Coordinates of C-alpha atoms in Angstrom, one line a residue:
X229 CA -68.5 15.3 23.5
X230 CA -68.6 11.9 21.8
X231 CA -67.7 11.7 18.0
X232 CA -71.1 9.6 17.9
X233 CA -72.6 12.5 15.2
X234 CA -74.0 11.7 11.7
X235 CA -71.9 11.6 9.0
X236 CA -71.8 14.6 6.5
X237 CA -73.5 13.7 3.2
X238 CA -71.0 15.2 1.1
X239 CA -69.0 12.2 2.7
X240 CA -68.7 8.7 0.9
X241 CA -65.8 6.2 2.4
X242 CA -66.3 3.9 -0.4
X243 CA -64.3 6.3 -2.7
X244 CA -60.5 6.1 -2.1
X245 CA -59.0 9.2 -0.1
X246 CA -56.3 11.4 -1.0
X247 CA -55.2 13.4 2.0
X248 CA -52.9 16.9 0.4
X249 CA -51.0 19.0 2.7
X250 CA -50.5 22.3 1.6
X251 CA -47.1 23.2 3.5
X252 CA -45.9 19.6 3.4
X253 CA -42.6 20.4 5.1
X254 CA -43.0 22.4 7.1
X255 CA -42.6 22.0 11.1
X256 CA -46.9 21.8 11.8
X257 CA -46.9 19.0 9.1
X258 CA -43.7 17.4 10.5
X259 CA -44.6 17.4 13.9
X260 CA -48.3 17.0 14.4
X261 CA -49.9 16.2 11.2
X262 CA -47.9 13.3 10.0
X263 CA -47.0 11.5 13.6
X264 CA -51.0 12.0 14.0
X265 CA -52.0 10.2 10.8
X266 CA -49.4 7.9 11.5
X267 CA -51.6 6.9 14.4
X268 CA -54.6 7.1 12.8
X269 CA -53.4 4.7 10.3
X270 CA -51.8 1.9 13.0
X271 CA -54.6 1.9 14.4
X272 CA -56.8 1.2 11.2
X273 CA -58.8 4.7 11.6
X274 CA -57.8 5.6 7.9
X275 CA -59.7 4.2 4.5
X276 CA -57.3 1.3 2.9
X277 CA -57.4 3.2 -0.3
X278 CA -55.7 6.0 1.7
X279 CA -52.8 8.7 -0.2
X280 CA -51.2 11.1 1.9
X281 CA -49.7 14.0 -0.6
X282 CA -47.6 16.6 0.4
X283 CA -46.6 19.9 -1.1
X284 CA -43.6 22.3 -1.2
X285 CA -41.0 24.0 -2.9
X286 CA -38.4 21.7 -1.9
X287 CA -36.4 20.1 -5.2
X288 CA -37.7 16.3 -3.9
X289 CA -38.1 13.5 -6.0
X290 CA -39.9 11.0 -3.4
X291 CA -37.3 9.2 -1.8
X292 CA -35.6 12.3 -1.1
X293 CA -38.9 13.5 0.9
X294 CA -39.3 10.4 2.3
X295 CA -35.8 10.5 4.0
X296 CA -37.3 14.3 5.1
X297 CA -40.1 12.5 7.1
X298 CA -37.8 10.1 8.4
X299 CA -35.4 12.5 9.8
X300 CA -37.6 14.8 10.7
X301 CA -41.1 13.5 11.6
X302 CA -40.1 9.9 13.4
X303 CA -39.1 11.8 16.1
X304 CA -42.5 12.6 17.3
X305 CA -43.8 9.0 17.4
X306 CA -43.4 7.5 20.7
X307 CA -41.1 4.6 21.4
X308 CA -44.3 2.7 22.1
X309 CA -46.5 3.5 19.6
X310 CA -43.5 2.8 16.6
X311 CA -43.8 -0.6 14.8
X312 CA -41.6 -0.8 11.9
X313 CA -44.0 -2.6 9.9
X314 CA -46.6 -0.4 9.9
X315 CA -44.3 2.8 9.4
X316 CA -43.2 1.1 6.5
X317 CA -46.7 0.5 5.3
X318 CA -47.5 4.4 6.7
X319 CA -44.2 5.3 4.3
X320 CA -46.2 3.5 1.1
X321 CA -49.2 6.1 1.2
X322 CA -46.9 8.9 1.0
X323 CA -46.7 11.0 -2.2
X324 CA -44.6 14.6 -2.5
X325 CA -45.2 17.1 -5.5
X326 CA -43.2 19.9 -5.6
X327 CA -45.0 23.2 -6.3
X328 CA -44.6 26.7 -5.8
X329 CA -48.4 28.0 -4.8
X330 CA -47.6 31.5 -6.0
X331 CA -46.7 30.7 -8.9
X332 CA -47.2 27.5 -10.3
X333 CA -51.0 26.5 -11.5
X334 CA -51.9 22.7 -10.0
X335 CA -51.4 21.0 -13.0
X336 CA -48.9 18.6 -11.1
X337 CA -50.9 18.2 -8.6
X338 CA -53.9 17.5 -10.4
X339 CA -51.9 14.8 -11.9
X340 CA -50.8 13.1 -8.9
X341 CA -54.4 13.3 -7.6
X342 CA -56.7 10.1 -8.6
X343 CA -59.5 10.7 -10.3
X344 CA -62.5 10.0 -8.4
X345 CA -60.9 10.2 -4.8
X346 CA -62.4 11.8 -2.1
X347 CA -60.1 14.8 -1.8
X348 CA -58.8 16.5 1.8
X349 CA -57.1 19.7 1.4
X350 CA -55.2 20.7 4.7
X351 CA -54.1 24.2 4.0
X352 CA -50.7 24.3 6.3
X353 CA -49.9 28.0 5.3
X354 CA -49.9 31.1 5.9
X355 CA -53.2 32.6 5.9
X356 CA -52.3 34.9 3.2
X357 CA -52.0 32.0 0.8
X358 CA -55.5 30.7 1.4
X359 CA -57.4 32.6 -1.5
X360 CA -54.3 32.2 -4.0
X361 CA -54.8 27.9 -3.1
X362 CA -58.3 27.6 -3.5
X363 CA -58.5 29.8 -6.3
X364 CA -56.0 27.2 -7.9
X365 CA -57.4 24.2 -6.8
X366 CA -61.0 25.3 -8.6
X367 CA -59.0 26.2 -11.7
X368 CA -57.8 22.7 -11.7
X369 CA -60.7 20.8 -11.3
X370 CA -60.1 19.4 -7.7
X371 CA -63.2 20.8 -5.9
X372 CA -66.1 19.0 -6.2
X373 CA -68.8 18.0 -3.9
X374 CA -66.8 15.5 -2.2
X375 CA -63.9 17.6 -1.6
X376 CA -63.1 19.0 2.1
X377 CA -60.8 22.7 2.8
X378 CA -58.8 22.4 6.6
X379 CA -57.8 25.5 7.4
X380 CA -55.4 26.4 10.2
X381 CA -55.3 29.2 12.7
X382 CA -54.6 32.4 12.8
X383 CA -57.9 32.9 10.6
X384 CA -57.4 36.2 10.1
X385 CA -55.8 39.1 12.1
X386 CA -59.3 41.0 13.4
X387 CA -62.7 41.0 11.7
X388 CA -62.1 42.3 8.6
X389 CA -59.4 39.7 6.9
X390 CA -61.6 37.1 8.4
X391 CA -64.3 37.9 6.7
X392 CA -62.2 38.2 3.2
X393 CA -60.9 34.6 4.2
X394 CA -64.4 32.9 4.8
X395 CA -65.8 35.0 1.4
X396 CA -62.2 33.9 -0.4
X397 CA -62.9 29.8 0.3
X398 CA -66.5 29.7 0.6
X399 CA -66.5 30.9 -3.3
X400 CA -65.1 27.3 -3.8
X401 CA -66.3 25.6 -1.4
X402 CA -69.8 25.3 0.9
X403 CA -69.7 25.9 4.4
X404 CA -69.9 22.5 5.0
X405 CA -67.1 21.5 3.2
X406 CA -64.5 24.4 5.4
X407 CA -63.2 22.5 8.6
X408 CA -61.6 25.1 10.7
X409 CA -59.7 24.0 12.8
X410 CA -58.9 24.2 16.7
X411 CA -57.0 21.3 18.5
X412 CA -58.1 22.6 22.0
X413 CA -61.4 21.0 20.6
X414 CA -59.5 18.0 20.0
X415 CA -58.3 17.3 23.4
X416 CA -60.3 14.2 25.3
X417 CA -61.1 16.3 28.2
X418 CA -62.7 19.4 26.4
X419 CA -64.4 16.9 24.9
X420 CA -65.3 15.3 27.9
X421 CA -66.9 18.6 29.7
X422 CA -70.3 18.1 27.1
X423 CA -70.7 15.0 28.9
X424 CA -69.6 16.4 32.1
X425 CA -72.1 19.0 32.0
X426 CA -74.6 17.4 30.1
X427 CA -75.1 14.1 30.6
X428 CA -74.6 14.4 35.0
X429 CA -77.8 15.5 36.3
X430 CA -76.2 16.6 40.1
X431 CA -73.9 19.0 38.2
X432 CA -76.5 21.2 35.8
X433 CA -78.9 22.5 38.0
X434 CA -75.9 23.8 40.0
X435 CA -74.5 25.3 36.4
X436 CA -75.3 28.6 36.8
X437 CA -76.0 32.1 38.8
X438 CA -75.7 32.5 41.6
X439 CA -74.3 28.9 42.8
X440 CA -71.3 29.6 40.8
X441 CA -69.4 32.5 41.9
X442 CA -66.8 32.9 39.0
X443 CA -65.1 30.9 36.3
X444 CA -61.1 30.8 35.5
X445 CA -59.6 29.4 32.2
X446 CA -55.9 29.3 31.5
X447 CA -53.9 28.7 29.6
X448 CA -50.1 28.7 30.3
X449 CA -46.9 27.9 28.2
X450 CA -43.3 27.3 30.1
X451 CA -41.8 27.6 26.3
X452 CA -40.9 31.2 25.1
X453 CA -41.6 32.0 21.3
X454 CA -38.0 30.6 19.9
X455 CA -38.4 30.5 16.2
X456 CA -41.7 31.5 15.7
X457 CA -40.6 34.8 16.9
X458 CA -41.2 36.2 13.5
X459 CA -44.8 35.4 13.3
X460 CA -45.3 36.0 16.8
X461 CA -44.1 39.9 16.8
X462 CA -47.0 39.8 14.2
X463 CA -49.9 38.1 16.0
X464 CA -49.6 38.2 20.1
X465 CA -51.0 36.3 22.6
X466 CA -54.3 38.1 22.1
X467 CA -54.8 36.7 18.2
X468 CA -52.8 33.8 18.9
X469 CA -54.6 32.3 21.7
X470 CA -57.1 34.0 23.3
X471 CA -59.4 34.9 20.3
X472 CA -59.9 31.4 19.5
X473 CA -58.5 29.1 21.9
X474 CA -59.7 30.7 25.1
X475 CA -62.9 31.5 23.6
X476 CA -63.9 28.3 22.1
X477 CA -63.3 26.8 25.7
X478 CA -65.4 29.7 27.6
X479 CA -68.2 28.7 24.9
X480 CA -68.2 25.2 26.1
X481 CA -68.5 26.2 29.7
X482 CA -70.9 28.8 29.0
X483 CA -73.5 27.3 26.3
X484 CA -76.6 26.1 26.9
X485 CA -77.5 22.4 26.5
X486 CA -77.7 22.2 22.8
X487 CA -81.2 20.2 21.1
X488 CA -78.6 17.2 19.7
X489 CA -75.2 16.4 19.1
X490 CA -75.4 17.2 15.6
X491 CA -73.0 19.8 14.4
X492 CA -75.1 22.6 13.5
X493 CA -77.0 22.3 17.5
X494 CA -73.5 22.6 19.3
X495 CA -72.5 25.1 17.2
X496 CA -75.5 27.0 17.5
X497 CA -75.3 27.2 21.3
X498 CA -71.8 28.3 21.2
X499 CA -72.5 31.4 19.0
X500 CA -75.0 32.8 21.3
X501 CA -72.2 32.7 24.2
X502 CA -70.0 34.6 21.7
X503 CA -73.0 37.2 20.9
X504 CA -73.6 37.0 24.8
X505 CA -69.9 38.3 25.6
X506 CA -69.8 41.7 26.9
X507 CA -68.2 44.0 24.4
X508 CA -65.2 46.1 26.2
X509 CA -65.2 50.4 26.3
X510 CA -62.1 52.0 25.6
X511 CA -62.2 52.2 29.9
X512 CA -63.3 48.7 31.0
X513 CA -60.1 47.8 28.7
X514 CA -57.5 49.8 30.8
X515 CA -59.6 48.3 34.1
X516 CA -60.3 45.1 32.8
X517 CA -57.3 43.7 30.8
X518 CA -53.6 43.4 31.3
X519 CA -50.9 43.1 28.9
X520 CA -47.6 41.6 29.7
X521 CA -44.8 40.6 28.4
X522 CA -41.7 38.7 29.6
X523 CA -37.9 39.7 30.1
X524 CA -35.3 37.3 31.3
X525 CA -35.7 34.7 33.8
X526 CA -35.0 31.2 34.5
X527 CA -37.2 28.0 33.3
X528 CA -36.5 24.7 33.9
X529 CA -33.5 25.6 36.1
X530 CA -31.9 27.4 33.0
X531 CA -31.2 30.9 32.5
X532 CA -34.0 31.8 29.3
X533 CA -33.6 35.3 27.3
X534 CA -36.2 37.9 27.6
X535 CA -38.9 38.5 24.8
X536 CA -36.7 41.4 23.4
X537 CA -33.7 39.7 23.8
X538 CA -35.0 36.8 21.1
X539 CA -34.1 36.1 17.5
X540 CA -36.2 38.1 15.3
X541 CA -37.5 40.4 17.9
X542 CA -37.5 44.0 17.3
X543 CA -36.0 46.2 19.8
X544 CA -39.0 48.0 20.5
X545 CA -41.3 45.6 20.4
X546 CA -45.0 45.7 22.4
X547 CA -46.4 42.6 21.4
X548 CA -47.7 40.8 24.3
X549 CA -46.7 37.3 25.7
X550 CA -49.4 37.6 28.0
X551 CA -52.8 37.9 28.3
X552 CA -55.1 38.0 31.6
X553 CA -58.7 39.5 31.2
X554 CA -62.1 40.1 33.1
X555 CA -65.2 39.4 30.7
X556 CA -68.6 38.4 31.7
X557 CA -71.6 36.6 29.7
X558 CA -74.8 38.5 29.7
X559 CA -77.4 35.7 30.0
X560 CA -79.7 34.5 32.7
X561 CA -77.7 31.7 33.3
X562 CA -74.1 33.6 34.2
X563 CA -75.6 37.3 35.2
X564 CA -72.9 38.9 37.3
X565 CA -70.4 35.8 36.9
X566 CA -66.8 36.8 36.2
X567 CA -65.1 35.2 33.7
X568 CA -61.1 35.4 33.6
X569 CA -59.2 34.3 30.8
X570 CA -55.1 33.7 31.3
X571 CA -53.0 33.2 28.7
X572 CA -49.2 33.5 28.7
X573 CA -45.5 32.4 27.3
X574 CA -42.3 31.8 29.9
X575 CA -44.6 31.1 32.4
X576 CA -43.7 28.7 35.4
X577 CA -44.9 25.8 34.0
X578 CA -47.2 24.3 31.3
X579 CA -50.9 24.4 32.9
X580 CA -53.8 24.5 31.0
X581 CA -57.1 24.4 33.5
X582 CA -60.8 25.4 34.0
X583 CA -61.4 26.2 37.5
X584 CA -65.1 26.8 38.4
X585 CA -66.0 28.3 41.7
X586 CA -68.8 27.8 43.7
X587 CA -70.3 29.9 45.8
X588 CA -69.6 29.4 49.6
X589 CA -72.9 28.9 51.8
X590 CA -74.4 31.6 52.8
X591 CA -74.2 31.2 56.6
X592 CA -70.9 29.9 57.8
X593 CA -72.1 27.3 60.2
X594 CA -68.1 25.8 61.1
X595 CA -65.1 27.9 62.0
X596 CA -63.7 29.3 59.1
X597 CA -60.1 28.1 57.1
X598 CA -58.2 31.0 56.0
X599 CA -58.6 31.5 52.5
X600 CA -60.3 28.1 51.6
X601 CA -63.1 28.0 49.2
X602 CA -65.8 25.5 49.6
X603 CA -66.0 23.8 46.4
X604 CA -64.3 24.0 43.0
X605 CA -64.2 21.9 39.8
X606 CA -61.0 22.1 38.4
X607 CA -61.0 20.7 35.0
X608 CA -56.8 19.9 33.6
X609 CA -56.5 19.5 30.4
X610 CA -52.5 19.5 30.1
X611 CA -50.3 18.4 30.9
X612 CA -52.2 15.8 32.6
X613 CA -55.6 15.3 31.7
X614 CA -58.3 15.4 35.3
X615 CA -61.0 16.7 36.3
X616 CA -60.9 17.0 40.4
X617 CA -64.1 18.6 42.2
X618 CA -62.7 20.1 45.7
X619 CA -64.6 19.7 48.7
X620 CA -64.6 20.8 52.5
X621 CA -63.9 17.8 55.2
X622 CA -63.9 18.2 58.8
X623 CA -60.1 17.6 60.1
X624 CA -59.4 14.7 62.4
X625 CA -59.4 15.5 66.3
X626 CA -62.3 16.6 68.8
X627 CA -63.0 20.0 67.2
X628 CA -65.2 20.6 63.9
X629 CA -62.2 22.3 62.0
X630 CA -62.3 22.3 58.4
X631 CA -60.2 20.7 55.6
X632 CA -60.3 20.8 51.8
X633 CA -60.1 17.4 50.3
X634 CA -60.6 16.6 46.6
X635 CA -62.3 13.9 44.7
X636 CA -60.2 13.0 41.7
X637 CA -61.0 11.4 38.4
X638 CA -57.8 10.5 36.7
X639 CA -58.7 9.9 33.0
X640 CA -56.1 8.1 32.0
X641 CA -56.2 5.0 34.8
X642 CA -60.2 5.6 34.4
X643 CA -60.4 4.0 30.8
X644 CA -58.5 0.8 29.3
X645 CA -58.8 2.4 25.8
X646 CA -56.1 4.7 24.2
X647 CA -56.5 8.4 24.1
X648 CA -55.8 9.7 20.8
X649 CA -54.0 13.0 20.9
X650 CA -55.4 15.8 19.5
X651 CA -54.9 16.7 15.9
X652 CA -55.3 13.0 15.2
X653 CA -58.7 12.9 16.5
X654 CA -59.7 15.8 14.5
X655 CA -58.1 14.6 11.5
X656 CA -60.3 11.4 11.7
X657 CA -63.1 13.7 12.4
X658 CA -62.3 15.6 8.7
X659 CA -62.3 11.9 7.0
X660 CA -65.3 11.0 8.5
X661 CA -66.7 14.1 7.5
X662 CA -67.7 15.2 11.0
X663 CA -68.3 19.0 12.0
X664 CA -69.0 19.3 15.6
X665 CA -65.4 19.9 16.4
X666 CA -64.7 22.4 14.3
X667 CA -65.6 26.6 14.2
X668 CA -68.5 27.3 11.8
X669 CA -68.2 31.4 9.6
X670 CA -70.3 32.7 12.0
X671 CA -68.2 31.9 15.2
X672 CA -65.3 33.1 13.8
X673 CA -66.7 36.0 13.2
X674 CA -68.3 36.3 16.1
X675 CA -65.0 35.8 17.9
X676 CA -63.3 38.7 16.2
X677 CA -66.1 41.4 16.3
X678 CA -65.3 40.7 20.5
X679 CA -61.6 41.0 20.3
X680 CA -61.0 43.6 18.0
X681 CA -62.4 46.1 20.2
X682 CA -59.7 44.9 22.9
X683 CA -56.7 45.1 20.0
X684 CA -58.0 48.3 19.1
X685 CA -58.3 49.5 22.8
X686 CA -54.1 48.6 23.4
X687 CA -53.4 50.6 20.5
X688 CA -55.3 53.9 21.4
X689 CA -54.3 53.8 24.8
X690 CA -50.6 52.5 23.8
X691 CA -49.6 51.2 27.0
X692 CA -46.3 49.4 27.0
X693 CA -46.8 45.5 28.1
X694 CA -46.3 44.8 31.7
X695 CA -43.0 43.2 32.4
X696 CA -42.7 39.7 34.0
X697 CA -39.8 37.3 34.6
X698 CA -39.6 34.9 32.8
X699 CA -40.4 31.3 34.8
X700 CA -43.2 33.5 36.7
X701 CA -47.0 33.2 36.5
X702 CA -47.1 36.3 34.7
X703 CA -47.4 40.7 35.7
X704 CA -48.4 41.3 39.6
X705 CA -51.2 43.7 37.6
X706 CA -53.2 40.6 36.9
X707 CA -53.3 38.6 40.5
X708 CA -54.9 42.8 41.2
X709 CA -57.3 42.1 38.5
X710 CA -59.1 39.2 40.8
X711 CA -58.0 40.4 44.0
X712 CA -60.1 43.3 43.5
X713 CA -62.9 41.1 43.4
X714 CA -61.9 38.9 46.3
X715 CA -60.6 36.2 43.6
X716 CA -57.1 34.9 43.2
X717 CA -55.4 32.6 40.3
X718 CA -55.9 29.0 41.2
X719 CA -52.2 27.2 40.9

């Protein structure tokens, strides 16, 4: 998907920006947001007239938060993207205003802020905090019809605190002023499947029932929780990942070609895969899903604790670390398709993919490889970023034996340009005033009124998670789940 959509009206780049980060200091802002409009900046994607104001309860004058940034956000900039000029100049546009959000109105804040500017409010914080902030920000005069809300994930923990979240901000500000945010979406090669799908005319007539068998999208973490642990226990891999990641990634796969690029047309097409989604029974749960969770293993040649065994981690703890699912879409286009979804921590290694599956032919003409499958698409989006379609070759020698052989686009040798990363193609997205890439109310929504039933499933049927070590691909229930239906996990 190009960035090649109109602009938002609301959006007016002659007015000088003033970027705010709610949660300032904290380790999202240090590590992505920062190094990513660091980029944005070297690279001259940011308005001259440009502010970047941060916020927390830290007792910083400037240069004291300034030294913050350099000790701890420097780090994430790459040897070869680090110019000392223009991190000085990047340095400049930084501001810091210390407030409490809980408890202090936004006086300060409305102080620091120039009157006029466009205004970007990135809410870095806890969910819980969303309704106090923009509550405060109306009361001090900083939303107007220029102004812009980021919100970051988890939106919610099921349907209902969702729903108070979207009524909370949309009191304050108009749905298209609410950019919430997903960096899957931001990744070149998600990006990159609209096209892939859309603008390729041998690929969509094949893009459906029955010439693709089934469809696998995963989503796997070698890192264990480490000090999110207390958030974690709170969420699982079910609201962390699977409710929005997962799903926004099954919707691009799944939609129908939308009527434009335009954000409203994408975003249309992606909510009737999400109404399409087949809604779980309390049975096709305890068939359908597994829950895992992982106990101590090794990674990276190191010896790694198991979930219970981290900081923060109560005892009896039956969050899940891993999720692995069986969901179909009920349209004409995907009738009897299986979709899996994969989703774990301490797994073997870092792989997200999209693996689609074709159907073999229907007579087999040539002697048969054990095992093989004609053709797949597999679509990498970390840690490398591919897209390889998998074909069948006959083997050297006299006979007419068979070989799989794969054609392979490398992205990164196949274009000159540089790949932005993901947050700071999303964040240029939010200055420009660009919706496309970002979850509309009614997805969200959508979203949740699917999952909940699965959350509230676990809990009536309280199942402890399945153990698997850690360093594995995840419980042995979940290579059952597709073996049952002559599937297995592409690796």
């Amino acid at each position: 998907m190009t960035s090649s959509v109109q602009k938002d009206p609301a959006a007016d780049s002659s007015l000088p920006l003033d970027m705010i980060i709610f949660g300032g200091m904290g380790d999202l802002a240090m590590r992505k947001l920062l190094p990513a409009l660091y980029m944005a900046h070297l690279h001259g994607n940011l308005p001259a007239a440009t502010r970047i104001i941060s916020t927390g309860r830290q007792d910083f004058g400037r240069e004291a938060y300034l030294g913050f940034v350099e000790e701890n956000s420097r780090s994430f900039i790459s040897s070869g993207n680090f110019a000392d000029d223009a991190w000085r100049s990047f340095l400049a546009r930084l501001e810091f205003v210390r407030l409490d959000v809980q408890q202090d109105d936004l006086s300060a804040l409305a102080s620091a802020s120039r009157e006029g500017a466009e205004r970007v409010f990135y809410l870095a914080t806890a969910p819980s905090l969303f309704t106090t902030i923009c509550e405060k920000l109306a009361a001090a005069g900083l939303v107007d019809a220029n102004a812009r809300v980021v919100l970051e994930k988890p939106l919610g923990r099921d349907l209902a605190s969702a729903v108070d979240i979207n009524e909370a901000v949309g009191k304050h500000f108009a749905e298209s002023q609410i950019y919430r945010i997903d960096h899957y979406l931001g990744k070149e090669t998600v990006q990159n499947l609209m096209v892939l799908r859309f603008g390729n005319s041998i690929l969509e007539p094949l893009w459906r029932a029955p010439n693709i068998s089934s469809v696998q999208i995963t989503v796997a973490e070698e890192v264990g929780v480490g000090s999110r642990a207390g958030f974690y226990d709170s969420t699982g891999a079910m609201r962390d990942m699977v409710q929005n990641h997962l799903l926004q990634l099954l919707c691009i796969v799944a939609m129908e070609p939308p009527a434009s690029l335009a954000p409203d047309a994408v975003r249309d097409e992606k909510l009737k895969v999400l109404r399409s989604l087949r809604r779980f029974s309390l049975a096709t749960i305890a068939r359908d899903t597994v829950r895992g969770q992982y106990v101590r293993g090794a990674s990276g040649n190191q010896a790694v604790p198991g979930y219970l065994e981290e900081s923060n981690v109560p005892q009896e703890s039956g969050t899940e670390t891993f999720v692995a699912l069986r969901t179909y879409v009920d349209t004409w286009r995907w009738s009897k398709v299986p979709f899996y979804l994969r989703t774990g921590k301490r797994m073997e290694k870092r792989s997200s993919k999209i693996v689609i599956e074709f159907a073999n032919p229907p007579f087999p003409l040539f002697p048969e490889t054990q095992g093989s499958v004609a053709n797949r698409l597999v679509i990498e989006l970390q840690p490398e970023e591919a897209i390889k379609l998998q074909l069948m070759a006959k083997q050297p020698g006299s006979g007419m034996e068979m070989q799989q052989v794969a054609l392979n686009l490398d992205l990164q040798s196949a274009f000159t340009q540089r790949r932005a990363e993901a947050y700071e193609r999303l964040l240029i997205d939010v200055v420009r005033g660009r919706l496309t890439h970002f979850m509309r109310r009614d997805e969200l929504e959508a979203a949740w009124q699917w999952a909940d039933p699965i959350i509230d499933g676990w809990a009536e049927l309280n199942e402890k998670p399945r153990p698997y070590q850690a360093g594995t691909w995840g419980p042995s229930e979940s290579f059952a789940l597709l073996a049952r239906d002559g599937f297995s996990w592409f690796e």
